[in-house]
Amino acid sequence: MTPPFRLDPPSERQSSVVFASPHSGRDYAADFLARTVLDRRTLRSSEDAFVDDLFATAPQHGAPLLRALAPRAYVDLNRSADELDPALIEGVRALAMNPRVGSGLGVIPRVVANGRAIYRGKLSLSEARARIDTVWHPYHRTLQQLLDEHLTFFGEAILIDCHSMPHEAIESCGLRNAPKPEIVLGDRFGASASPAVVEAVESIIRGAGLRVVRNAPFAGAYVTQHYGRPSKHQHVLQLEIDRALYMDERTVEPKACFEDVRTLIAQITAGIAAIGRRDVRLAAE
């Protein structure tokens, strides 16, 4: 089986920052493609395509990059392992569900973008659990280990959970008569990271010339909620980039300007990694 993720470590640990890209995986296994009723390009509409490439320079600045390889349509790493969808998985009781599961976006997704069904019929509970055991748990064990190591080594850990957002989500986010954001930072309205960390990251993004807002339309999901513990010096920020900046959303291909955007995100990545260096430590308490 193809590994579900790849860890790119720095040659020397210099920053308390960890970068992770849980939705950019694009290794579509043959057995999964045989099960779905969708073609590969339609499946890829649920990816945060190329986000791992945009943040690939993180190890050069002393920070690890954890990249998912398994696609989001197979297992969603930004969901709890118990967010099982009874409309998709046999043997799951229809209890009170959160809106994500109800809309088909549980840990084993039922749909991709625009509500397009991935399968005809249901999956067995044993298959769902096998996916969680082989993809979800290894990824989150590694992520937890990284955060624990950074807490021990630096006395703090800052996780930047890297995502991309459909341009239409920004168009419908309700910011009337205002320039639309190019990056959205999600800190669950202050619950997952200290104000000092959020303000520092926001300042770096603005300094690079990009428009940034907080928590609208995305405030963060499982990763920010589960790992964000600012009172224990563990901070998590979800960072969403407008896909229209760098890719054609219809074809899931990079735009001609992709390298320019990658250079810009590399600049932002270096700035964020510097936040966690011991010689520029924030007063994050």
JSON list of N, CA and C in Angstrom, two decimals, residues 77-80 82-83 98 100 140 144 159 161 186-193 219-230 234-238:
[
{"chain": "A", "resi": 77, "resn": "LEU", "atom": "N", "xyz": [-8.80, 13.85, 6.70]},
{"chain": "A", "resi": 77, "resn": "LEU", "atom": "CA", "xyz": [-7.97, 13.94, 7.90]},
{"chain": "A", "resi": 77, "resn": "LEU", "atom": "C", "xyz": [-8.32, 15.14, 8.77]},
{"chain": "A", "resi": 78, "resn": "ASN", "atom": "N", "xyz": [-9.21, 15.99, 8.30]},
{"chain": "A", "resi": 78, "resn": "ASN", "atom": "CA", "xyz": [-9.66, 17.13, 9.11]},
{"chain": "A", "resi": 78, "resn": "ASN", "atom": "C", "xyz": [-11.05, 16.87, 9.69]},
{"chain": "A", "resi": 79, "resn": "ARG", "atom": "N", "xyz": [-11.32, 15.63, 9.97]},
{"chain": "A", "resi": 79, "resn": "ARG", "atom": "CA", "xyz": [-12.53, 15.18, 10.65]},
{"chain": "A", "resi": 79, "resn": "ARG", "atom": "C", "xyz": [-12.14, 14.25, 11.78]},
{"chain": "A", "resi": 80, "resn": "SER", "atom": "N", "xyz": [-13.00, 14.15, 12.77]},
{"chain": "A", "resi": 80, "resn": "SER", "atom": "CA", "xyz": [-12.78, 13.19, 13.83]},
{"chain": "A", "resi": 80, "resn": "SER", "atom": "C", "xyz": [-12.97, 11.78, 13.29]},
{"chain": "A", "resi": 82, "resn": "ASP", "atom": "N", "xyz": [-14.53, 9.46, 14.51]},
{"chain": "A", "resi": 82, "resn": "ASP", "atom": "CA", "xyz": [-15.88, 8.93, 14.77]},
{"chain": "A", "resi": 82, "resn": "ASP", "atom": "C", "xyz": [-16.97, 9.67, 14.00]},
{"chain": "A", "resi": 83, "resn": "GLU", "atom": "N", "xyz": [-16.59, 10.56, 13.07]},
{"chain": "A", "resi": 83, "resn": "GLU", "atom": "CA", "xyz": [-17.60, 11.26, 12.27]},
{"chain": "A", "resi": 83, "resn": "GLU", "atom": "C", "xyz": [-18.00, 10.38, 11.09]},
{"chain": "A", "resi": 98, "resn": "ASN", "atom": "N", "xyz": [-23.40, 16.09, 13.31]},
{"chain": "A", "resi": 98, "resn": "ASN", "atom": "CA", "xyz": [-23.05, 17.48, 13.07]},
{"chain": "A", "resi": 98, "resn": "ASN", "atom": "C", "xyz": [-23.33, 17.81, 11.60]},
{"chain": "A", "resi": 100, "resn": "ARG", "atom": "N", "xyz": [-21.48, 18.72, 9.17]},
{"chain": "A", "resi": 100, "resn": "ARG", "atom": "CA", "xyz": [-20.53, 18.18, 8.20]},
{"chain": "A", "resi": 100, "resn": "ARG", "atom": "C", "xyz": [-20.93, 16.77, 7.78]},
{"chain": "A", "resi": 140, "resn": "HIS", "atom": "N", "xyz": [-2.39, 11.13, 12.22]},
{"chain": "A", "resi": 140, "resn": "HIS", "atom": "CA", "xyz": [-2.58, 11.90, 13.46]},
{"chain": "A", "resi": 140, "resn": "HIS", "atom": "C", "xyz": [-1.59, 11.49, 14.55]},
{"chain": "A", "resi": 144, "resn": "GLN", "atom": "N", "xyz": [0.67, 14.37, 16.18]},
{"chain": "A", "resi": 144, "resn": "GLN", "atom": "CA", "xyz": [0.76, 14.54, 17.64]},
{"chain": "A", "resi": 144, "resn": "GLN", "atom": "C", "xyz": [2.21, 14.41, 18.11]},
{"chain": "A", "resi": 159, "resn": "LEU", "atom": "N", "xyz": [1.08, 25.04, 15.05]},
{"chain": "A", "resi": 159, "resn": "LEU", "atom": "CA", "xyz": [0.70, 24.27, 13.87]},
{"chain": "A", "resi": 159, "resn": "LEU", "atom": "C", "xyz": [-0.01, 25.18, 12.88]},
{"chain": "A", "resi": 161, "resn": "ASP", "atom": "N", "xyz": [-2.12, 24.71, 9.74]},
{"chain": "A", "resi": 161, "resn": "ASP", "atom": "CA", "xyz": [-2.86, 23.70, 9.00]},
{"chain": "A", "resi": 161, "resn": "ASP", "atom": "C", "xyz": [-3.26, 24.30, 7.66]},
{"chain": "A", "resi": 186, "resn": "GLY", "atom": "N", "xyz": [-8.17, 30.76, 10.31]},
{"chain": "A", "resi": 186, "resn": "GLY", "atom": "CA", "xyz": [-9.16, 30.25, 11.24]},
{"chain": "A", "resi": 186, "resn": "GLY", "atom": "C", "xyz": [-8.53, 29.89, 12.57]},
{"chain": "A", "resi": 187, "resn": "ASP", "atom": "N", "xyz": [-8.99, 30.55, 13.63]},
{"chain": "A", "resi": 187, "resn": "ASP", "atom": "CA", "xyz": [-8.52, 30.22, 14.98]},
{"chain": "A", "resi": 187, "resn": "ASP", "atom": "C", "xyz": [-9.69, 29.89, 15.91]},
{"chain": "A", "resi": 188, "resn": "ARG", "atom": "N", "xyz": [-10.82, 29.50, 15.30]},
{"chain": "A", "resi": 188, "resn": "ARG", "atom": "CA", "xyz": [-12.03, 29.19, 16.06]},
{"chain": "A", "resi": 188, "resn": "ARG", "atom": "C", "xyz": [-12.37, 30.35, 16.99]},
{"chain": "A", "resi": 189, "resn": "PHE", "atom": "N", "xyz": [-12.28, 31.55, 16.43]},
{"chain": "A", "resi": 189, "resn": "PHE", "atom": "CA", "xyz": [-12.64, 32.78, 17.14]},
{"chain": "A", "resi": 189, "resn": "PHE", "atom": "C", "xyz": [-11.86, 32.94, 18.45]},
{"chain": "A", "resi": 190, "resn": "GLY", "atom": "N", "xyz": [-10.56, 32.65, 18.35]},
{"chain": "A", "resi": 190, "resn": "GLY", "atom": "CA", "xyz": [-9.67, 32.86, 19.48]},
{"chain": "A", "resi": 190, "resn": "GLY", "atom": "C", "xyz": [-9.43, 31.64, 20.34]},
{"chain": "A", "resi": 191, "resn": "ALA", "atom": "N", "xyz": [-10.10, 30.53, 20.05]},
{"chain": "A", "resi": 191, "resn": "ALA", "atom": "CA", "xyz": [-10.00, 29.36, 20.92]},
{"chain": "A", "resi": 191, "resn": "ALA", "atom": "C", "xyz": [-8.79, 28.48, 20.64]},
{"chain": "A", "resi": 192, "resn": "SER", "atom": "N", "xyz": [-8.21, 28.55, 19.44]},
{"chain": "A", "resi": 192, "resn": "SER", "atom": "CA", "xyz": [-7.16, 27.58, 19.09]},
{"chain": "A", "resi": 192, "resn": "SER", "atom": "C", "xyz": [-5.75, 28.17, 19.07]},
{"chain": "A", "resi": 193, "resn": "ALA", "atom": "N", "xyz": [-5.60, 29.48, 19.19]},
{"chain": "A", "resi": 193, "resn": "ALA", "atom": "CA", "xyz": [-4.27, 30.09, 19.17]},
{"chain": "A", "resi": 193, "resn": "ALA", "atom": "C", "xyz": [-4.32, 31.41, 19.93]},
{"chain": "A", "resi": 219, "resn": "ALA", "atom": "N", "xyz": [-13.59, 28.91, 10.00]},
{"chain": "A", "resi": 219, "resn": "ALA", "atom": "CA", "xyz": [-12.99, 29.17, 11.30]},
{"chain": "A", "resi": 219, "resn": "ALA", "atom": "C", "xyz": [-12.10, 28.03, 11.78]},
{"chain": "A", "resi": 220, "resn": "GLY", "atom": "N", "xyz": [-12.11, 26.92, 11.04]},
{"chain": "A", "resi": 220, "resn": "GLY", "atom": "CA", "xyz": [-11.32, 25.77, 11.47]},
{"chain": "A", "resi": 220, "resn": "GLY", "atom": "C", "xyz": [-12.23, 24.60, 11.81]},
{"chain": "A", "resi": 221, "resn": "ALA", "atom": "N", "xyz": [-11.73, 23.38, 11.57]},
{"chain": "A", "resi": 221, "resn": "ALA", "atom": "CA", "xyz": [-12.54, 22.18, 11.82]},
{"chain": "A", "resi": 221, "resn": "ALA", "atom": "C", "xyz": [-11.83, 21.31, 12.87]},
{"chain": "A", "resi": 222, "resn": "TYR", "atom": "N", "xyz": [-11.78, 20.00, 12.63]},
{"chain": "A", "resi": 222, "resn": "TYR", "atom": "CA", "xyz": [-11.30, 19.08, 13.65]},
{"chain": "A", "resi": 222, "resn": "TYR", "atom": "C", "xyz": [-9.90, 19.40, 14.13]},
{"chain": "A", "resi": 223, "resn": "VAL", "atom": "N", "xyz": [-8.97, 19.65, 13.22]},
{"chain": "A", "resi": 223, "resn": "VAL", "atom": "CA", "xyz": [-7.57, 19.83, 13.61]},
{"chain": "A", "resi": 223, "resn": "VAL", "atom": "C", "xyz": [-7.42, 21.02, 14.55]},
{"chain": "A", "resi": 224, "resn": "THR", "atom": "N", "xyz": [-8.01, 22.15, 14.20]},
{"chain": "A", "resi": 224, "resn": "THR", "atom": "CA", "xyz": [-7.90, 23.32, 15.08]},
{"chain": "A", "resi": 224, "resn": "THR", "atom": "C", "xyz": [-8.58, 23.07, 16.42]},
{"chain": "A", "resi": 225, "resn": "GLN", "atom": "N", "xyz": [-9.74, 22.42, 16.36]},
{"chain": "A", "resi": 225, "resn": "GLN", "atom": "CA", "xyz": [-10.49, 22.16, 17.60]},
{"chain": "A", "resi": 225, "resn": "GLN", "atom": "C", "xyz": [-9.76, 21.17, 18.51]},
{"chain": "A", "resi": 226, "resn": "HIS", "atom": "N", "xyz": [-9.20, 20.12, 17.92]},
{"chain": "A", "resi": 226, "resn": "HIS", "atom": "CA", "xyz": [-8.60, 19.06, 18.72]},
{"chain": "A", "resi": 226, "resn": "HIS", "atom": "C", "xyz": [-7.22, 19.42, 19.24]},
{"chain": "A", "resi": 227, "resn": "TYR", "atom": "N", "xyz": [-6.41, 20.08, 18.40]},
{"chain": "A", "resi": 227, "resn": "TYR", "atom": "CA", "xyz": [-5.01, 20.33, 18.78]},
{"chain": "A", "resi": 227, "resn": "TYR", "atom": "C", "xyz": [-4.77, 21.72, 19.34]},
{"chain": "A", "resi": 228, "resn": "GLY", "atom": "N", "xyz": [-5.68, 22.64, 19.11]},
{"chain": "A", "resi": 228, "resn": "GLY", "atom": "CA", "xyz": [-5.46, 24.00, 19.59]},
{"chain": "A", "resi": 228, "resn": "GLY", "atom": "C", "xyz": [-5.63, 24.11, 21.09]},
{"chain": "A", "resi": 229, "resn": "ARG", "atom": "N", "xyz": [-4.53, 24.31, 21.81]},
{"chain": "A", "resi": 229, "resn": "ARG", "atom": "CA", "xyz": [-4.53, 24.44, 23.28]},
{"chain": "A", "resi": 229, "resn": "ARG", "atom": "C", "xyz": [-3.61, 25.60, 23.66]},
{"chain": "A", "resi": 230, "resn": "PRO", "atom": "N", "xyz": [-4.02, 26.83, 23.38]},
{"chain": "A", "resi": 230, "resn": "PRO", "atom": "CA", "xyz": [-3.10, 27.96, 23.63]},
{"chain": "A", "resi": 230, "resn": "PRO", "atom": "C", "xyz": [-2.70, 28.10, 25.09]},
{"chain": "A", "resi": 234, "resn": "GLN", "atom": "N", "xyz": [0.24, 25.37, 22.92]},
{"chain": "A", "resi": 234, "resn": "GLN", "atom": "CA", "xyz": [0.06, 24.65, 21.66]},
{"chain": "A", "resi": 234, "resn": "GLN", "atom": "C", "xyz": [-0.98, 25.41, 20.84]},
{"chain": "A", "resi": 235, "resn": "HIS", "atom": "N", "xyz": [-0.52, 26.04, 19.77]},
{"chain": "A", "resi": 235, "resn": "HIS", "atom": "CA", "xyz": [-1.36, 26.95, 18.98]},
{"chain": "A", "resi": 235, "resn": "HIS", "atom": "C", "xyz": [-1.61, 26.36, 17.61]},
{"chain": "A", "resi": 236, "resn": "VAL", "atom": "N", "xyz": [-2.84, 26.49, 17.11]},
{"chain": "A", "resi": 236, "resn": "VAL", "atom": "CA", "xyz": [-3.18, 25.97, 15.79]},
{"chain": "A", "resi": 236, "resn": "VAL", "atom": "C", "xyz": [-3.93, 27.05, 15.01]},
{"chain": "A", "resi": 237, "resn": "LEU", "atom": "N", "xyz": [-3.47, 27.26, 13.79]},
{"chain": "A", "resi": 237, "resn": "LEU", "atom": "CA", "xyz": [-4.14, 28.18, 12.86]},
{"chain": "A", "resi": 237, "resn": "LEU", "atom": "C", "xyz": [-4.44, 27.44, 11.57]},
{"chain": "A", "resi": 238, "resn": "GLN", "atom": "N", "xyz": [-5.67, 27.52, 11.13]},
{"chain": "A", "resi": 238, "resn": "GLN", "atom": "CA", "xyz": [-6.01, 27.02, 9.79]},
{"chain": "A", "resi": 238, "resn": "GLN", "atom": "C", "xyz": [-5.80, 28.15, 8.80]}
]
